[in-house]
Coordinates of N, CA and C in Angstrom, one line a residue:
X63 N 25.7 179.2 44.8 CA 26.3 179.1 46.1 C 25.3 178.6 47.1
X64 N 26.1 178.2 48.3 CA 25.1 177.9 49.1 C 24.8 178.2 50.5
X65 N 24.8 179.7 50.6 CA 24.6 180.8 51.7 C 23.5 180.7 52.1
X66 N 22.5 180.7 50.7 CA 20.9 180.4 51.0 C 20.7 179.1 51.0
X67 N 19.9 178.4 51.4 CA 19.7 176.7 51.8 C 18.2 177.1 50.7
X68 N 18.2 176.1 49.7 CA 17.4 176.0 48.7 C 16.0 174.9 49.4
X69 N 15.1 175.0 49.2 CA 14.0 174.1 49.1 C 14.3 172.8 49.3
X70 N 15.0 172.7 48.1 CA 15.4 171.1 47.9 C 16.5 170.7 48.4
X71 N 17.3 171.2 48.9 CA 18.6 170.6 50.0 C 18.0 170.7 51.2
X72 N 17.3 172.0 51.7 CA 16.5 171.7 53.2 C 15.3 170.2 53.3
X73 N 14.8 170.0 51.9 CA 13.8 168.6 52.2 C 15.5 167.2 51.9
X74 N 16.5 167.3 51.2 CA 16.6 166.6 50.8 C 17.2 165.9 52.2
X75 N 18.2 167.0 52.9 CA 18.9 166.3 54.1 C 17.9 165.7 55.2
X76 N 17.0 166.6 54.9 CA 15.9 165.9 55.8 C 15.4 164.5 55.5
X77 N 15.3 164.1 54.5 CA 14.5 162.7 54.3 C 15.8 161.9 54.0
X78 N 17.5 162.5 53.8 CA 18.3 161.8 54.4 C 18.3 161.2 55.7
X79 N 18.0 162.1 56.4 CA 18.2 162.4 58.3 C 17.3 161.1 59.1
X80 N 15.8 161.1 57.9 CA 15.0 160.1 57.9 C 15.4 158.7 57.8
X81 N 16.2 158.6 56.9 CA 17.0 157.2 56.6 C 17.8 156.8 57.6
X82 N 18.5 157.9 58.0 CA 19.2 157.5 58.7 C 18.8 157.1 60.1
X83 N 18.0 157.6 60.6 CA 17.5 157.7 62.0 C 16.5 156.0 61.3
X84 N 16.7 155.2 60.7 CA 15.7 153.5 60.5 C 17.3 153.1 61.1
X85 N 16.6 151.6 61.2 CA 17.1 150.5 62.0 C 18.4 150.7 60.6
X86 N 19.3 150.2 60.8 CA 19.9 149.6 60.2 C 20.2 148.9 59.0
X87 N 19.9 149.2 57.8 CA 20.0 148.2 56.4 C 18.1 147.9 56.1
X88 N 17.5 148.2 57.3 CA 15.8 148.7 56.7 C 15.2 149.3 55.8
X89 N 14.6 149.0 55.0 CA 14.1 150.0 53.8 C 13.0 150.7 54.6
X90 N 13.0 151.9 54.2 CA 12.1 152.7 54.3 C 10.9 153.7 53.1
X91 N 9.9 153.0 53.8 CA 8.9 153.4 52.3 C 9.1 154.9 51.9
X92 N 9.0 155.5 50.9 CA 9.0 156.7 50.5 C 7.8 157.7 51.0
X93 N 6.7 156.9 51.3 CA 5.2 158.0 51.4 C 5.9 158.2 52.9
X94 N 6.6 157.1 53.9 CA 7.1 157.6 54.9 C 7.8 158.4 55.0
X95 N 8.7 158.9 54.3 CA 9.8 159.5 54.6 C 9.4 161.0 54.1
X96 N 8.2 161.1 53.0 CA 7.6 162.4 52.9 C 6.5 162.7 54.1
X97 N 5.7 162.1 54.6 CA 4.4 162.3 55.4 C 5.2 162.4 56.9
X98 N 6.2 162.3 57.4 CA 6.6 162.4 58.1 C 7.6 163.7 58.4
X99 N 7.8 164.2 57.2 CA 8.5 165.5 56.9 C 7.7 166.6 56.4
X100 N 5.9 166.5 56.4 CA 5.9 166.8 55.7 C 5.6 167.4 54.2
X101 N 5.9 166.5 53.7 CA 6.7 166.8 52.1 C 5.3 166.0 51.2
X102 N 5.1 166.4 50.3 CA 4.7 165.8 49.3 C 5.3 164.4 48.6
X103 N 4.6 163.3 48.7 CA 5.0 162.2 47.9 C 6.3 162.3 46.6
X104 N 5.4 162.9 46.0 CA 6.0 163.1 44.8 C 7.2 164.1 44.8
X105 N 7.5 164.8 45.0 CA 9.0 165.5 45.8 C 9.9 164.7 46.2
X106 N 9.3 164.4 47.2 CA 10.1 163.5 47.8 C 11.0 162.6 47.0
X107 N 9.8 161.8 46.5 CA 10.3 160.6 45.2 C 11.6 161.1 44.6
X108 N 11.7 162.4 44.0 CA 12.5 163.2 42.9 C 13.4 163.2 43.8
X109 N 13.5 163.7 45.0 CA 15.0 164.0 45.5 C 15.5 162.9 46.2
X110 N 14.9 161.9 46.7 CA 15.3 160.6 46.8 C 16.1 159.9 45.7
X111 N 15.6 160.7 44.0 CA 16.1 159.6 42.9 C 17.2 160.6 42.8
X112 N 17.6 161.6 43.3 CA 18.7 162.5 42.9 C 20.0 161.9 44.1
X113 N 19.4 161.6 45.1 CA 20.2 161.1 46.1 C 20.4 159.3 45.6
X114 N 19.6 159.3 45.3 CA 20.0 157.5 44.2 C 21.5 157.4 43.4
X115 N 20.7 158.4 42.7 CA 22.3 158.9 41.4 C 23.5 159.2 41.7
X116 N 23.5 160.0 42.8 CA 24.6 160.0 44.1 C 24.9 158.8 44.3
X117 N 24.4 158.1 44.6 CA 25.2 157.0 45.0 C 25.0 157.0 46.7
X118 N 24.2 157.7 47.3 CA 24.0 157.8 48.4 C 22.6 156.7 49.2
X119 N 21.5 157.0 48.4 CA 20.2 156.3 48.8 C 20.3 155.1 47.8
X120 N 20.1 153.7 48.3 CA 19.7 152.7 47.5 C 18.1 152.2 47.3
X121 N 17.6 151.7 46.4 CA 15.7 151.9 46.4 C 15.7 150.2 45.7
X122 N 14.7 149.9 46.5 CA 14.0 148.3 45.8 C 12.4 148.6 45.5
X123 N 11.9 148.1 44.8 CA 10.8 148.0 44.4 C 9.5 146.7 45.3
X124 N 8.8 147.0 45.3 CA 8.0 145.9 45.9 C 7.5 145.7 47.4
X125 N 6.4 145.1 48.1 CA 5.6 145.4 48.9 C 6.6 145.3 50.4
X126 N 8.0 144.6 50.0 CA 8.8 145.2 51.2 C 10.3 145.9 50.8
X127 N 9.4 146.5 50.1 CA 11.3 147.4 49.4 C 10.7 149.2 50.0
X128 N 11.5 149.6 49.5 CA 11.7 151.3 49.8 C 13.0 152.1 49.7
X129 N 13.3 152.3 50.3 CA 15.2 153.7 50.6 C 15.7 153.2 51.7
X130 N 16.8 153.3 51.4 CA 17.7 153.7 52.5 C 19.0 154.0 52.0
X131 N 19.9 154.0 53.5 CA 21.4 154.8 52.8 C 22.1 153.2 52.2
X132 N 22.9 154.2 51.1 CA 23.8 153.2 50.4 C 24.6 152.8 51.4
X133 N 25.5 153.4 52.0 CA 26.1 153.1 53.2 C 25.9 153.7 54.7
X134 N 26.8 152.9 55.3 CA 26.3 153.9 57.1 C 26.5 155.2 57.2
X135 N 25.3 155.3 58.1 CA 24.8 157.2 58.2 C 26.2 158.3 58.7
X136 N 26.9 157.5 59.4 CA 28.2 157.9 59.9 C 29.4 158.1 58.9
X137 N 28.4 157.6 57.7 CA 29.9 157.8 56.3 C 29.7 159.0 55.3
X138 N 28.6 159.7 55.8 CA 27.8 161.0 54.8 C 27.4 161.7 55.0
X139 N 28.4 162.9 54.7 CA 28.6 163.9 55.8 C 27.2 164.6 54.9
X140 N 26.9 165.7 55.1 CA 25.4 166.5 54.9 C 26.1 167.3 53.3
X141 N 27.3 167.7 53.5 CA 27.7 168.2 52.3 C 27.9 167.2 50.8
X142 N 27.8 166.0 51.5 CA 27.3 164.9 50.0 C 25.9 165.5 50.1
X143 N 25.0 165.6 51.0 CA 23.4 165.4 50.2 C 23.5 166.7 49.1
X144 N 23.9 167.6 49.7 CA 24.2 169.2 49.6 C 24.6 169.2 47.8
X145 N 25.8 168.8 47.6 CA 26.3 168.4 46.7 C 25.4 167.6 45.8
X146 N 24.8 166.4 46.2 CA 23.7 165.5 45.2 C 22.6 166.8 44.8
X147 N 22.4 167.4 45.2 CA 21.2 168.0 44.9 C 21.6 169.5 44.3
X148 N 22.6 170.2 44.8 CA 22.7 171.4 43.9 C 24.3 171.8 43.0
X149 N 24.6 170.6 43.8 CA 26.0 170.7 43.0 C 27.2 171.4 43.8
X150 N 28.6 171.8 43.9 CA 29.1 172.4 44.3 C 28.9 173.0 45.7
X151 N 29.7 173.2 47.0 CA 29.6 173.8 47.6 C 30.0 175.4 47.3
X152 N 29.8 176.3 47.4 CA 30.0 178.0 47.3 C 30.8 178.2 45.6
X153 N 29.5 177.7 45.5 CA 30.2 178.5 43.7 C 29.7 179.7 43.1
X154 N 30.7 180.8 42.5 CA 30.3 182.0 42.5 C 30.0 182.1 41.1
X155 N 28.7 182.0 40.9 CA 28.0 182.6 39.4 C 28.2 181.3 38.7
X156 N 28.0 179.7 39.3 CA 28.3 178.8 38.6 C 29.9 178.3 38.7
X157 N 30.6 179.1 39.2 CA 32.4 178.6 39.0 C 32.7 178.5 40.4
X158 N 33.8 177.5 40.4 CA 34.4 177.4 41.3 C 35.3 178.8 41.8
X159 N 35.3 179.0 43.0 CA 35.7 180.6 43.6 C 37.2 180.7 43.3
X160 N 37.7 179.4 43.3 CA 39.1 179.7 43.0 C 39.1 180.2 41.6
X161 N 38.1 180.0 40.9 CA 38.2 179.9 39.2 C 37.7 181.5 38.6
X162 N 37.8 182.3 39.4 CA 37.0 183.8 39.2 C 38.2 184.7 39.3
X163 N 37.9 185.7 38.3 CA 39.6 186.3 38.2 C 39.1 187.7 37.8
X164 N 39.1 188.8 39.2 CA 38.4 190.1 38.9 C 39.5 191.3 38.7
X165 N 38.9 192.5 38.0 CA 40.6 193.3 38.1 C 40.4 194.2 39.2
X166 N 41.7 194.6 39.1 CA 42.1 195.5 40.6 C 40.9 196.6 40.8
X167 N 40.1 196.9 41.8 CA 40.8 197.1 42.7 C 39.7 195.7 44.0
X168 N 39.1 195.0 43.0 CA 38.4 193.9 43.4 C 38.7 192.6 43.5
X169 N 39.9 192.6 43.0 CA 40.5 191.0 42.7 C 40.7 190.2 44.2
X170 N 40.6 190.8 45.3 CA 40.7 189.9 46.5 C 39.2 189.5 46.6
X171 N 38.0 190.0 45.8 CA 36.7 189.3 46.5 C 37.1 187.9 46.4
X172 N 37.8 187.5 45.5 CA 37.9 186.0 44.8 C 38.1 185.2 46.5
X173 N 39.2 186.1 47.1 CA 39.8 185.5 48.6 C 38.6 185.2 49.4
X174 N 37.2 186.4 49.5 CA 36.4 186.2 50.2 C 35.9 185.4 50.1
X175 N 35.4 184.5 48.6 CA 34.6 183.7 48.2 C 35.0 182.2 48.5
X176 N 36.4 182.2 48.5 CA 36.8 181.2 48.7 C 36.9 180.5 50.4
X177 N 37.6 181.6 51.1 CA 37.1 181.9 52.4 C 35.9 181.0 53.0
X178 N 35.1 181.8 52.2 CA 33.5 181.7 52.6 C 33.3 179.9 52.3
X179 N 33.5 179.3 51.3 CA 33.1 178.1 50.3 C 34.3 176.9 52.0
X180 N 35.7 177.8 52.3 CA 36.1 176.8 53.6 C 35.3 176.8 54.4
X181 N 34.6 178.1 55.2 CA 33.8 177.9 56.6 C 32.5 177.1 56.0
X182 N 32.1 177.2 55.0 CA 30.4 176.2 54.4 C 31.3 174.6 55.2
X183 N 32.6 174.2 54.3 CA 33.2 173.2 54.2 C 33.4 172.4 55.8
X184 N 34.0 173.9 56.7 CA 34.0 173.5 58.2 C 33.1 172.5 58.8
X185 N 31.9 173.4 58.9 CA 30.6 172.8 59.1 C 29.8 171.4 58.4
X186 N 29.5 171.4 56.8 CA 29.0 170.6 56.0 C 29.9 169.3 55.9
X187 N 31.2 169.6 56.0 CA 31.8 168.1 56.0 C 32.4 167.4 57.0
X188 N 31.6 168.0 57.8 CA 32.5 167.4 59.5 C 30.9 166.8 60.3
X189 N 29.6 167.2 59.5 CA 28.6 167.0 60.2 C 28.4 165.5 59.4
X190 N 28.1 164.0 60.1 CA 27.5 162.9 59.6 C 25.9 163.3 59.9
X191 N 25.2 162.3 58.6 CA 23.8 162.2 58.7 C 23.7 161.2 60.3
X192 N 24.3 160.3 60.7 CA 24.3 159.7 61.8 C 24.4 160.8 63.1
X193 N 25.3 161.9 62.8 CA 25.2 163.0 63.9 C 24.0 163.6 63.8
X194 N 23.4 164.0 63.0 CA 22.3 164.5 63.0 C 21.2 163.9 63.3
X195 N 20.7 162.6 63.2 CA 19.5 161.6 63.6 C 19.9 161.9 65.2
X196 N 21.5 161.3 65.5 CA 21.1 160.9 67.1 C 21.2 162.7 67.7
X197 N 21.0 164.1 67.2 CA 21.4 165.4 67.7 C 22.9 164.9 68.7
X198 N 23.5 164.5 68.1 CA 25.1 164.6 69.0 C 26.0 165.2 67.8
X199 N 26.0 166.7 67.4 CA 27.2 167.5 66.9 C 28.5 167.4 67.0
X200 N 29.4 167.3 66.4 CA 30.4 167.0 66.8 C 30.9 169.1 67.7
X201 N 31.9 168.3 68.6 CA 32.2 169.9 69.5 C 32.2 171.3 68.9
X202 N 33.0 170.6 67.8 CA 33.2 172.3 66.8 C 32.0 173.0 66.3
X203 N 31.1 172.1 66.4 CA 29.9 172.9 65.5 C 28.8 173.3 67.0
X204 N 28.8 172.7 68.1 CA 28.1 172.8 69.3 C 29.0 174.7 69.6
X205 N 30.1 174.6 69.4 CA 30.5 175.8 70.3 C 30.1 176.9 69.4
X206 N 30.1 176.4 68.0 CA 29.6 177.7 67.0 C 28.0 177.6 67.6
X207 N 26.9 176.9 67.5 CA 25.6 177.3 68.2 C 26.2 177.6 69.3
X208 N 26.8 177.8 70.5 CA 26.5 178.0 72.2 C 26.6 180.0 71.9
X209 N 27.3 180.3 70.5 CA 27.5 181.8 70.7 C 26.1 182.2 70.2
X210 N 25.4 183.1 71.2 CA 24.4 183.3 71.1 C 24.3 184.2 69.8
X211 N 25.1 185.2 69.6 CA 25.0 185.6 67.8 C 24.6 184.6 67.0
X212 N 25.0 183.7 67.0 CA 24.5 182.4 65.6 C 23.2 182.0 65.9
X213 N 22.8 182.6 66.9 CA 21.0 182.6 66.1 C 20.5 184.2 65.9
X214 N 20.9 184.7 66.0 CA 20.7 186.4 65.9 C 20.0 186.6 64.4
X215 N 18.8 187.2 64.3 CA 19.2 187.4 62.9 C 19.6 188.9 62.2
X216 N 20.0 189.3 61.3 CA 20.1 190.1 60.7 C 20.0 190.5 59.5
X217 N 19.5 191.7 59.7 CA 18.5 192.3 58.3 C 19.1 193.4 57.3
X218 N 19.2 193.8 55.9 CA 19.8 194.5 55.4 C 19.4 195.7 55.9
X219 N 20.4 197.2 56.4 CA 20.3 198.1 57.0 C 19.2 199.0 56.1
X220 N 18.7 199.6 56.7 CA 17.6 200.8 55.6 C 18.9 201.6 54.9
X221 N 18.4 201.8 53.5 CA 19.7 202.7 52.8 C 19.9 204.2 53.6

């Protein structure tokens, strides 16, 4: 699932976020888009080729080639990079949440999970990589940050 933001989807949207924020149909070298984040060369490279396979990042070779998006930044929302890189949005133990069948007196967690996998969905597929280069959020997700709880953190209680 993806409650916790992994390593590799926190570098990957970012060196999306990277592409996105270049001119237009620009290639962007790879040591850029890690040294700038950052990131290690070589990481980078790998989650760039995972976003390749996606079908998201396109790559040329040679003294004026590098990355960029397959298509415009405005067409990919953050839950594709999300998806290129760990698979699934809120999958419980590997399955899809609809796909989890517990007996009574637990059978509604299935509801929470699922629940949970729409609010990820709210957020992740309503945000473009283009929204995020220029910081213009679309409203719904600005008013979820203005509640000052959504940056609150919270810690598991002492038993």
């Amino acid at each position: 699932g993806h409650v916790r933001v992994s390593a590799a989807v926190d570098y990957a949207v970012r060196a999306a976020v990277v592409l996105a924020a270049a001119p237009a149909s620009a290639w962007v070298k790879g040591d850029v888009v890690a040294a700038g984040q950052g990131l290690s060369f070589r990481y980078s490279e790998q989650l760039l080729a995972s976003l390749r396979k996606a079908g998201l990042v396109e790559s040329q070779r040679g003294s004026e080639g590098g990355y960029r998006l397959s298509r415009p930044a405005a067409e990919i929302v953050v839950a594709d990079v999300i998806r290129a890189i760990d698979g699934p949005l809120g999958e419980v133990r590997g399955l899809a949440p609809e796909d989890v069948e517990y007996p009574v007196p637990a059978d509604h967690v299935r509801d929470v999970w699922v629940a949970t996998r729409s609010a990820l969905r709210s957020v992740l597929e309503h945000v473009t990589l283009a929204d995020v280069a220029a910081g213009a959020l679309p409203e719904a997700i600005t008013t979820l940050l203005a509640d000052p709880a959504a940056w609150e953190r919270r810690v598991a209680r002492d038993r």
